[in-house]
Coordinates of C-alpha atoms and ligand atoms in Angstrom, one line a residue:
M202 CA 111.3 84.3 88.3
A203 CA 109.1 86.0 91.0
I204 CA 105.6 86.5 92.1
K205 CA 105.4 90.2 92.9
P206 CA 103.0 91.9 95.2
V207 CA 100.1 93.7 93.3
L208 CA 99.6 97.3 94.2
K209 CA 96.1 98.1 95.3
M210 CA 93.8 101.1 94.5
G211 CA 95.0 104.1 96.5
E212 CA 98.7 103.7 95.6
P213 CA 99.8 106.8 93.7
L214 CA 101.8 104.8 91.2
L215 CA 98.5 103.3 89.8
L216 CA 97.4 106.8 88.9
Q217 CA 100.5 107.7 86.9
V218 CA 100.8 107.7 83.1
A219 CA 103.4 105.0 82.4
R220 CA 106.5 105.7 80.3
A221 CA 107.1 104.1 76.9
V222 CA 109.5 101.2 76.5
E223 CA 112.5 102.5 74.5
Q224 CA 114.6 99.3 74.1
F225 CA 113.3 95.9 73.2
D226 CA 114.8 92.5 73.9
T227 CA 116.8 93.6 77.0
P228 CA 117.4 91.4 80.0
E229 CA 115.5 93.9 82.1
L230 CA 112.4 93.9 79.9
H231 CA 112.4 90.0 79.7
A232 CA 112.7 89.9 83.5
L233 CA 109.8 92.3 84.0
I234 CA 107.6 90.3 81.7
Q235 CA 108.5 87.0 83.4
D236 CA 107.6 88.6 86.8
M237 CA 104.3 89.8 85.3
Q238 CA 103.5 86.3 83.9
D239 CA 104.4 84.6 87.2
T240 CA 102.2 87.0 89.1
M241 CA 99.3 86.8 86.8
I242 CA 99.3 83.0 86.7
A243 CA 99.7 82.8 90.5
L244 CA 96.7 85.0 91.0
D245 CA 94.7 83.4 88.2
G246 CA 94.3 86.8 86.5
A247 CA 93.1 87.4 82.9
G248 CA 95.5 90.3 82.5
L249 CA 98.1 92.5 84.2
A250 CA 99.8 95.8 83.6
A251 CA 103.3 96.6 84.6
P252 CA 102.3 99.5 86.9
Q253 CA 100.3 97.0 89.0
I254 CA 103.6 95.4 90.1
G255 CA 105.1 98.8 90.7
V256 CA 106.9 99.4 87.3
S257 CA 105.6 102.5 85.5
L258 CA 106.2 101.2 81.9
R259 CA 103.9 100.7 79.0
V260 CA 103.7 96.9 79.2
V261 CA 100.6 94.8 79.5
I262 CA 100.0 91.1 79.4
F263 CA 96.7 89.2 79.0
G264 CA 95.4 85.8 78.0
F265 CA 92.5 83.7 78.9
K266 CA 91.4 80.1 78.4
K267 CA 87.8 79.3 77.7
N268 CA 85.7 78.2 80.7
Q269 CA 88.3 79.2 83.1
R270 CA 85.8 81.4 84.9
Y271 CA 83.6 83.2 82.4
P272 CA 81.7 80.5 80.6
D273 CA 80.5 83.0 78.0
A274 CA 83.8 84.7 77.3
D275 CA 85.9 83.8 74.3
E276 CA 89.4 82.5 74.6
V277 CA 92.0 85.2 74.3
P278 CA 95.5 84.2 73.2
F279 CA 98.3 84.9 75.6
T280 CA 99.8 88.2 74.6
V281 CA 102.6 90.5 75.7
L282 CA 101.8 94.0 74.3
I283 CA 104.3 96.9 74.7
N284 CA 103.6 100.6 73.9
P285 CA 100.1 99.8 72.8
Q286 CA 97.9 102.1 70.7
L287 CA 94.2 101.5 70.7
T288 CA 91.8 102.6 67.9
P289 CA 88.1 102.0 68.4
L290 CA 86.4 100.5 65.2
S291 CA 82.9 101.3 66.4
D292 CA 81.2 103.9 68.5
E293 CA 79.2 101.0 70.0
M294 CA 79.8 100.5 73.6
V295 CA 78.6 97.6 75.8
E296 CA 78.6 97.3 79.6
D297 CA 79.8 94.1 81.3
W298 CA 81.3 93.0 84.6
E299 CA 85.0 93.6 85.3
G300 CA 87.2 93.0 88.2
C301 CA 90.9 93.9 88.8
L302 CA 93.7 92.5 90.9
S303 CA 94.3 96.0 92.2
V304 CA 90.7 96.2 93.4
P305 CA 90.3 92.9 95.1
G306 CA 86.9 91.4 96.0
L307 CA 84.9 93.8 93.9
R308 CA 83.1 93.9 90.5
G309 CA 81.5 96.6 88.5
K310 CA 79.8 97.0 85.2
V311 CA 82.0 99.0 82.8
P312 CA 81.2 100.4 79.3
R313 CA 83.8 99.5 76.7
H314 CA 84.1 99.7 72.9
T315 CA 82.8 96.5 71.3
R316 CA 85.4 96.5 68.5
L317 CA 88.9 97.9 68.2
R318 CA 92.2 97.7 66.6
Y319 CA 95.3 97.5 68.7
R320 CA 98.9 97.9 67.7
G321 CA 102.1 97.6 69.6
H322 CA 105.2 95.5 70.0
D323 CA 106.2 92.1 71.4
P324 CA 109.2 91.9 73.7
W325 CA 111.6 91.5 70.7
G326 CA 110.2 94.6 69.0
N327 CA 108.1 92.8 66.4
T328 CA 104.9 94.5 65.5
I329 CA 101.5 93.3 66.8
D330 CA 98.5 94.6 64.9
R331 CA 95.1 93.0 65.6
E332 CA 91.4 93.8 65.2
V333 CA 89.4 92.3 68.1
S334 CA 85.9 92.3 69.6
G335 CA 84.1 91.0 72.6
F336 CA 86.0 89.9 75.7
H337 CA 89.3 90.3 74.0
A338 CA 88.6 93.9 73.2
R339 CA 87.4 94.4 76.8
V340 CA 90.5 93.0 78.4
V341 CA 92.8 95.1 76.2
Q342 CA 90.9 98.3 77.1
H343 CA 91.0 97.4 80.8
E344 CA 94.8 96.7 80.8
C345 CA 95.7 99.7 78.6
D346 CA 93.7 102.0 80.9
H347 CA 96.2 101.0 83.7
L348 CA 98.9 102.7 81.6
Q349 CA 97.0 105.9 81.7
G350 CA 96.4 105.7 85.4
I351 CA 92.8 104.7 85.0
L352 CA 91.2 102.0 87.2
Y353 CA 87.9 100.5 86.1
P354 CA 85.8 102.0 88.9
M355 CA 86.6 105.4 87.4
R356 CA 84.6 104.3 84.3
I357 CA 81.5 102.9 86.0
K358 CA 78.4 104.9 85.0
D359 CA 76.0 103.4 87.4
F360 CA 77.4 102.8 90.9
R361 CA 74.5 100.5 91.7
T362 CA 76.4 98.0 89.5
F363 CA 79.5 98.1 91.8
G364 CA 79.8 95.7 94.6
F365 CA 81.4 92.8 96.3
T366 CA 81.9 89.7 94.2
E367 CA 80.6 87.4 96.9
I368 CA 77.4 89.4 97.1
L369 CA 76.9 89.9 93.4
F370 CA 77.7 86.4 92.5
P371 CA 76.9 84.2 95.5
G372 CA 78.2 80.7 95.4
R373 CA 80.6 81.3 92.6
S374 CA 84.3 81.6 93.4
L375 CA 85.3 84.2 90.9
P376 CA 88.9 85.4 91.3
D377 CA 89.8 89.0 90.7
E378 CA 91.4 89.9 87.4
Ligands
NI978 NI1 93.2 95.8 86.3

């Protein structure tokens, strides 16, 4: 339907707590998700949250094909997740690089839970309930943070690991996600 402009860090809407979706399978909800998909695909992102295109609702999408840009990262099935609830399954945290379409050109090392369960709904109101780890768990945590008004730089512990993608990874064209 439409590729939407992505809000950048500094926009107040990105710092808001998003509202829950109350009605599933509506034309408005399907149109929002289509716009999010179009935008994520156009920008080659691994995930996108509704607030990033200016809609303060609890909707995230993510998905990632192997070797697209992180050779070590596992494939993540394309998922639309609405009103998500995250439950860590381990206290273990691991740091790894993240980027964000709302923070273009930068990367930082962010600690995330290694294993978690997430629950929520698909666009028709069907339940999604998964236990995930690794890159899948990282992407979900990053996207769901957007619904709480949290951008990944707020979670960086050591700012020496925050910098410009072209400097940190010279010679590699890594898009933002
Ligand atoms: Ni992001």
